[in-house]
């Protein structure tokens, strides 16, 4: 009896120890900070033209910031050193060049291989020239893909942790839903205009929501949205001095159409400044057509952080804008990022 008990105890402990040493990837959460990517390849490739091209791609400056900031923070490791904790990083690019193994360029993605919430992009080719051609023909594809991934991750977090004050206010006032960072808790509410802020001394983030009637087919253009922004924000966001108000810097202003909840959304991106004051910073606004109510709904985030980098602040706000839902969309899931599009691969 004692021998049987001892055998069962040892067997049970063995199972527990084996389980502890072979934890399922679905249990381990991916590590690393947002907008960081780890490149795994040989030192020879990293130090040569492919490594230079990858860094140029991933570290290209973000649009719409007053000072140049890289899109991603890039780290490098060799295949021999890629083990242990390094395999749990959230964003990984694995680059392999081998003329015997590969006959043509291949770019594919994989989710959750070693950790939950992880994305890996595999780039393999018979020679470096194939990779260089792909990166040149698809400039921005890798960066856009990882940026959209991080936006989706942040938006997913904001589904659980968000400013209930903003959510309740915009739902009551405009009949829409919007999840924004939970620290945005101070607000000002006027007719057809809602303004909320985290009121931070360092890294201030503000959100505004407003609507206007949809009467012109030319509404969703850079010129029209620029005009409406200056008109509405200029009247509702005053500066610290008499006659000072918010306006938009025309230089560097961009307008990009995207799809949100399966429908058109116009994204206006650029720099704001206070007329008659020294304040300024980046902004991004999403404009959508609410067909049922014949109106345009605009949600915008802007940042004031003269003392520090602004990338992560404006991207947190932009992730929140991706949760903008109009009437009839409240129960729909957020948009997902499934695969990396190949913009113009001529291989």
Coordinates of C-alpha atoms in Angstrom, one line a residue:
X1 CA 0.0 0.0 0.0
X2 CA 2.8 2.4 0.9
X3 CA 4.7 1.5 -2.3
X4 CA 1.6 2.2 -4.3
X5 CA 1.0 5.6 -2.6
X6 CA 4.7 6.5 -3.1
X7 CA 4.5 5.6 -6.8
X8 CA 1.4 7.7 -7.3
X9 CA 2.9 10.7 -5.5
X10 CA 6.0 10.6 -7.6
X11 CA 4.0 10.2 -10.8
X12 CA 1.8 13.2 -9.8
X13 CA 4.8 15.4 -9.0
X14 CA 6.4 14.4 -12.3
X15 CA 3.3 15.5 -14.2
X16 CA 3.2 18.9 -12.3
X17 CA 6.9 19.5 -13.0
X18 CA 6.5 18.6 -16.7
X19 CA 3.5 21.0 -17.0
X20 CA 5.5 23.8 -15.3
X21 CA 8.4 23.4 -17.7
X22 CA 6.1 23.1 -20.8
X23 CA 3.7 26.0 -20.3
X24 CA 1.3 26.4 -23.1
X25 CA 1.9 29.5 -25.2
X26 CA -1.7 30.5 -24.8
X27 CA -1.1 31.0 -21.0
X28 CA 2.0 33.2 -21.5
X29 CA 1.2 36.8 -22.3
X30 CA 3.4 38.5 -24.9
X31 CA 6.0 41.0 -23.5
X32 CA 7.4 44.2 -24.8
X33 CA 6.1 47.8 -25.1
X34 CA 3.7 49.0 -27.8
X35 CA 5.4 50.0 -31.0
X36 CA 8.5 47.9 -30.4
X37 CA 9.6 45.2 -32.9
X38 CA 12.3 42.6 -32.6
X39 CA 14.1 41.5 -35.8
X40 CA 15.6 38.0 -35.8
X41 CA 18.2 37.4 -38.5
X42 CA 21.9 36.8 -38.9
X43 CA 24.5 39.5 -38.1
X44 CA 25.6 39.5 -41.7
X45 CA 22.1 40.3 -43.0
X46 CA 21.4 42.9 -40.3
X47 CA 24.7 44.8 -41.0
X48 CA 24.2 44.7 -44.8
X49 CA 21.7 46.4 -47.1
X50 CA 18.6 44.4 -45.9
X51 CA 19.2 45.5 -42.3
X52 CA 19.5 49.1 -43.4
X53 CA 16.3 48.8 -45.5
X54 CA 14.4 47.3 -42.6
X55 CA 15.5 50.0 -40.2
X56 CA 14.6 52.6 -42.7
X57 CA 11.2 51.1 -43.1
X58 CA 10.4 50.6 -39.4
X59 CA 12.0 53.8 -38.1
X60 CA 10.4 56.1 -40.7
X61 CA 9.1 59.3 -39.1
X62 CA 5.4 59.4 -38.1
X63 CA 3.2 61.7 -40.0
X64 CA 1.6 64.6 -38.2
X65 CA 4.1 65.2 -35.4
X66 CA 5.9 68.5 -34.8
X67 CA 9.3 66.8 -34.4
X68 CA 10.5 63.6 -36.1
X69 CA 9.8 60.5 -34.1
X70 CA 10.3 56.9 -35.4
X71 CA 7.2 54.8 -36.1
X72 CA 8.7 51.8 -34.2
X73 CA 11.5 51.1 -31.8
X74 CA 13.6 48.3 -33.4
X75 CA 15.8 45.7 -31.6
X76 CA 17.9 43.0 -33.2
X77 CA 18.9 39.5 -32.2
X78 CA 20.5 36.5 -34.0
X79 CA 18.8 33.1 -34.3
X80 CA 21.3 31.6 -31.9
X81 CA 20.4 34.1 -29.2
X82 CA 16.7 33.9 -29.9
X83 CA 15.5 31.8 -27.0
X84 CA 13.8 32.1 -23.6
X85 CA 12.2 35.4 -22.8
X86 CA 13.1 36.8 -26.3
X87 CA 10.6 34.4 -27.8
X88 CA 7.7 36.0 -25.9
X89 CA 8.1 39.5 -27.5
X90 CA 4.8 40.8 -28.9
X91 CA 6.1 41.9 -32.4
X92 CA 8.7 39.8 -34.2
X93 CA 10.1 39.9 -37.7
X94 CA 12.1 36.8 -38.8
X95 CA 14.3 37.2 -41.8
X96 CA 15.9 34.2 -43.6
X97 CA 18.0 34.2 -46.8
X98 CA 18.9 30.7 -48.2
X99 CA 19.1 29.9 -51.9
X100 CA 18.9 26.2 -51.2
X101 CA 15.7 26.3 -49.1
X102 CA 13.8 29.1 -50.9
X103 CA 13.1 29.6 -54.6
X104 CA 11.1 32.9 -54.3
X105 CA 10.2 35.6 -51.8
X106 CA 7.7 34.6 -49.2
X107 CA 6.0 36.9 -46.6
X108 CA 3.6 35.4 -44.1
X109 CA 2.3 36.1 -40.6
X110 CA 1.6 33.9 -37.6
X111 CA -0.2 34.7 -34.4
X112 CA 0.4 33.5 -30.8
X113 CA 3.2 31.0 -31.6
X114 CA 5.1 31.4 -28.3
X115 CA 2.8 33.8 -26.4
X116 CA -0.7 35.1 -26.4
X117 CA -1.1 38.4 -28.2
X118 CA 2.1 37.9 -30.3
X119 CA 2.5 38.5 -34.0
X120 CA 5.3 37.2 -36.1
X121 CA 6.1 38.2 -39.7
X122 CA 8.3 35.8 -41.6
X123 CA 10.3 37.1 -44.6
X124 CA 12.2 34.4 -46.5
X125 CA 14.0 34.6 -49.9
X126 CA 16.7 33.0 -52.0
X127 CA 18.7 36.2 -51.9
X128 CA 18.9 39.6 -50.3
X129 CA 18.0 41.4 -53.6
X130 CA 14.5 39.8 -53.5
X131 CA 13.9 41.3 -50.0
X132 CA 15.2 44.7 -51.0
X133 CA 12.8 44.7 -54.0
X134 CA 9.9 43.8 -51.8
X135 CA 10.6 46.5 -49.3
X136 CA 11.0 49.1 -52.0
X137 CA 7.8 48.1 -53.8
X138 CA 5.9 47.9 -50.5
X139 CA 7.2 50.9 -48.7
X140 CA 5.3 51.4 -45.5
X141 CA 3.6 48.0 -45.5
X142 CA 5.4 46.5 -42.5
X143 CA 5.1 49.7 -40.5
X144 CA 1.5 50.2 -41.3
X145 CA 0.8 46.5 -40.4
X146 CA 2.4 46.7 -36.9
X147 CA 0.9 50.1 -36.3
X148 CA -2.6 48.8 -37.0
X149 CA -1.9 45.8 -34.8
X150 CA -1.0 48.0 -31.9
X151 CA -4.0 50.2 -32.5
X152 CA -6.3 47.2 -32.4
X153 CA -4.6 45.9 -29.2
X154 CA -5.1 49.3 -27.5
X155 CA -8.7 49.5 -28.7
X156 CA -9.3 46.0 -27.3
X157 CA -7.9 47.1 -23.9
X158 CA -10.2 50.2 -24.0
X159 CA -13.2 47.9 -24.4
X160 CA -12.6 46.9 -20.8
X161 CA -10.9 50.0 -19.3
X162 CA -12.1 53.3 -20.6
X163 CA -13.4 56.7 -19.4
X164 CA -17.0 56.0 -18.4
X165 CA -17.5 59.8 -18.1
X166 CA -16.8 60.2 -21.8
X167 CA -18.7 57.2 -22.8
X168 CA -21.8 58.1 -20.9
X169 CA -21.7 61.8 -22.1
X170 CA -21.3 61.1 -25.8
X171 CA -23.9 58.3 -25.7
X172 CA -26.4 60.6 -24.0
X173 CA -25.6 63.7 -26.1
X174 CA -24.9 62.3 -29.5
X175 CA -26.2 58.7 -29.4
X176 CA -22.8 57.3 -30.2
X177 CA -20.2 55.1 -28.4
X178 CA -16.6 56.0 -27.9
X179 CA -14.0 54.4 -25.7
X180 CA -11.1 56.6 -24.8
X181 CA -8.3 56.4 -22.1
X182 CA -9.6 56.1 -18.6
X183 CA -7.7 59.1 -17.3
X184 CA -9.7 61.5 -19.4
X185 CA -12.1 62.6 -16.8
X186 CA -12.5 66.4 -17.0
X187 CA -15.0 67.8 -19.5
X188 CA -16.9 70.7 -20.9
X189 CA -20.2 70.2 -22.6
X190 CA -21.8 72.8 -24.9
X191 CA -24.4 72.7 -27.6
X192 CA -23.4 70.1 -30.3
X193 CA -19.8 70.1 -28.8
X194 CA -18.2 67.9 -26.2
X195 CA -14.6 68.4 -24.9
X196 CA -12.8 66.2 -22.4
X197 CA -9.2 66.1 -21.1
X198 CA -6.9 64.4 -18.7
X199 CA -5.7 67.9 -17.6
X200 CA -2.2 66.4 -17.2
X201 CA 0.8 68.7 -16.6
X202 CA 2.9 66.4 -18.6
X203 CA 1.4 64.7 -21.7
X204 CA -1.9 66.3 -21.9
X205 CA -4.5 64.5 -24.0
X206 CA -7.9 66.0 -25.1
X207 CA -10.8 64.5 -26.9
X208 CA -13.6 66.5 -28.7
X209 CA -16.8 65.2 -30.3
X210 CA -19.1 67.3 -32.5
X211 CA -21.6 66.9 -35.3
X212 CA -22.9 69.0 -38.2
X213 CA -25.6 68.4 -40.8
X214 CA -24.6 66.5 -43.9
X215 CA -25.6 68.7 -46.8
X216 CA -22.7 68.6 -49.3
X217 CA -21.2 65.6 -51.2
X218 CA -17.8 67.4 -50.9
X219 CA -17.9 67.2 -47.1
X220 CA -15.4 64.3 -47.0
X221 CA -12.4 66.2 -48.4
X222 CA -9.4 67.7 -46.8
X223 CA -10.5 71.2 -47.6
X224 CA -14.0 70.9 -46.2
X225 CA -12.9 69.0 -43.0
X226 CA -10.1 71.6 -42.5
X227 CA -12.7 74.4 -42.8
X228 CA -15.1 72.8 -40.4
X229 CA -12.4 72.0 -37.9
X230 CA -11.2 75.6 -37.8
X231 CA -14.8 76.9 -37.6
X232 CA -16.0 74.6 -34.8
X233 CA -12.9 74.3 -32.7
X234 CA -12.0 77.9 -33.1
X235 CA -15.4 78.9 -31.6
X236 CA -15.3 76.3 -28.8
X237 CA -11.6 76.0 -27.6
X238 CA -10.3 79.4 -26.5
X239 CA -6.7 80.1 -25.5
X240 CA -5.3 81.6 -22.4
X241 CA -5.3 85.2 -23.8
X242 CA -8.1 87.4 -25.2
X243 CA -9.0 86.6 -28.8
X244 CA -6.8 83.5 -28.8
X245 CA -8.3 80.3 -30.1
X246 CA -7.5 76.9 -31.7
X247 CA -6.7 76.7 -35.4
X248 CA -5.1 74.2 -37.8
X249 CA -1.7 74.5 -39.4
X250 CA -2.2 73.9 -43.2
X251 CA 1.4 72.7 -43.8
X252 CA 1.6 68.9 -43.5
X253 CA -2.1 68.4 -43.1
X254 CA -3.3 65.1 -44.6
X255 CA -6.6 63.4 -45.2
X256 CA -6.9 59.7 -45.6
X257 CA -10.0 57.5 -46.1
X258 CA -10.2 54.3 -44.1
X259 CA -12.8 51.7 -43.3
X260 CA -14.4 51.6 -39.9
X261 CA -17.2 49.2 -39.0
X262 CA -17.3 48.3 -42.7
X263 CA -18.1 51.9 -43.7
X264 CA -16.2 55.0 -44.9
X265 CA -14.3 57.1 -42.4
X266 CA -12.2 60.2 -43.2
X267 CA -9.0 60.7 -41.1
X268 CA -7.7 64.3 -40.9
X269 CA -4.2 64.4 -39.4
X270 CA -1.9 67.3 -38.7
X271 CA -0.8 70.0 -36.2
X272 CA -2.9 72.4 -34.2
X273 CA -1.9 75.7 -32.7
X274 CA -3.4 78.4 -30.6
X275 CA -3.9 81.7 -32.5
X276 CA -2.5 84.4 -30.3
X277 CA -0.7 81.9 -28.0
X278 CA 2.3 79.7 -28.0
X279 CA 0.6 76.3 -27.6
X280 CA 0.4 73.6 -30.2
X281 CA 0.8 69.9 -31.0
X282 CA -0.5 67.0 -33.0
X283 CA -4.1 66.0 -33.6
X284 CA -6.0 63.3 -35.4
X285 CA -9.8 63.3 -36.2
X286 CA -12.2 60.7 -37.5
X287 CA -15.3 61.8 -39.5
X288 CA -18.1 59.4 -40.2
X289 CA -21.5 59.8 -41.9
X290 CA -24.5 59.0 -39.8
X291 CA -26.9 58.3 -42.6
X292 CA -29.9 57.6 -40.3
X293 CA -29.6 61.1 -38.8
X294 CA -28.3 63.0 -41.9
X295 CA -25.3 64.3 -40.0
X296 CA -21.5 64.0 -39.9
X297 CA -20.0 62.8 -36.6
X298 CA -16.5 63.9 -35.8
X299 CA -14.3 62.5 -32.9
X300 CA -10.9 64.0 -32.5
X301 CA -7.9 63.6 -30.2
X302 CA -5.2 66.2 -29.7
X303 CA -2.0 66.3 -27.6
X304 CA -0.1 69.1 -25.8
X305 CA 3.3 67.8 -24.6
X306 CA 6.0 70.3 -25.4
X307 CA 8.3 68.6 -22.8
X308 CA 8.4 65.1 -24.3
X309 CA 7.8 62.9 -27.3
X310 CA 4.2 62.7 -28.5
X311 CA 4.0 59.4 -30.5
X312 CA 2.5 57.2 -27.8
X313 CA 0.1 59.9 -26.6
X314 CA -1.5 60.6 -30.0
X315 CA -1.6 56.9 -30.8
X316 CA -3.4 56.1 -27.6
X317 CA -6.0 58.7 -28.6
X318 CA -6.2 57.3 -32.2
X319 CA -6.7 53.8 -30.9
X320 CA -9.7 55.2 -29.0
X321 CA -11.1 56.8 -32.1
X322 CA -11.1 53.4 -33.7
X323 CA -13.9 52.5 -31.3
X324 CA -16.3 55.1 -32.6
X325 CA -19.6 53.5 -33.2
X326 CA -22.7 55.1 -34.7
X327 CA -26.3 54.2 -34.0
X328 CA -27.0 50.6 -35.0
X329 CA -23.3 49.5 -34.4
X330 CA -23.2 49.3 -30.6
X331 CA -23.2 45.5 -30.6
X332 CA -20.8 45.0 -33.5
X333 CA -17.2 43.8 -32.7
X334 CA -14.3 46.1 -33.3
X335 CA -12.4 45.8 -36.6
X336 CA -9.6 43.2 -36.5
X337 CA -6.2 43.0 -38.2
X338 CA -5.9 39.6 -39.8
X339 CA -3.0 39.7 -42.3
X340 CA -0.4 42.0 -43.6
X341 CA -1.4 43.3 -47.1
X342 CA 1.2 43.2 -49.8
X343 CA 0.8 46.6 -51.4
X344 CA 2.7 46.0 -54.7
X345 CA 4.8 42.9 -54.6
X346 CA 6.2 42.4 -58.1
X347 CA 8.3 39.3 -57.3

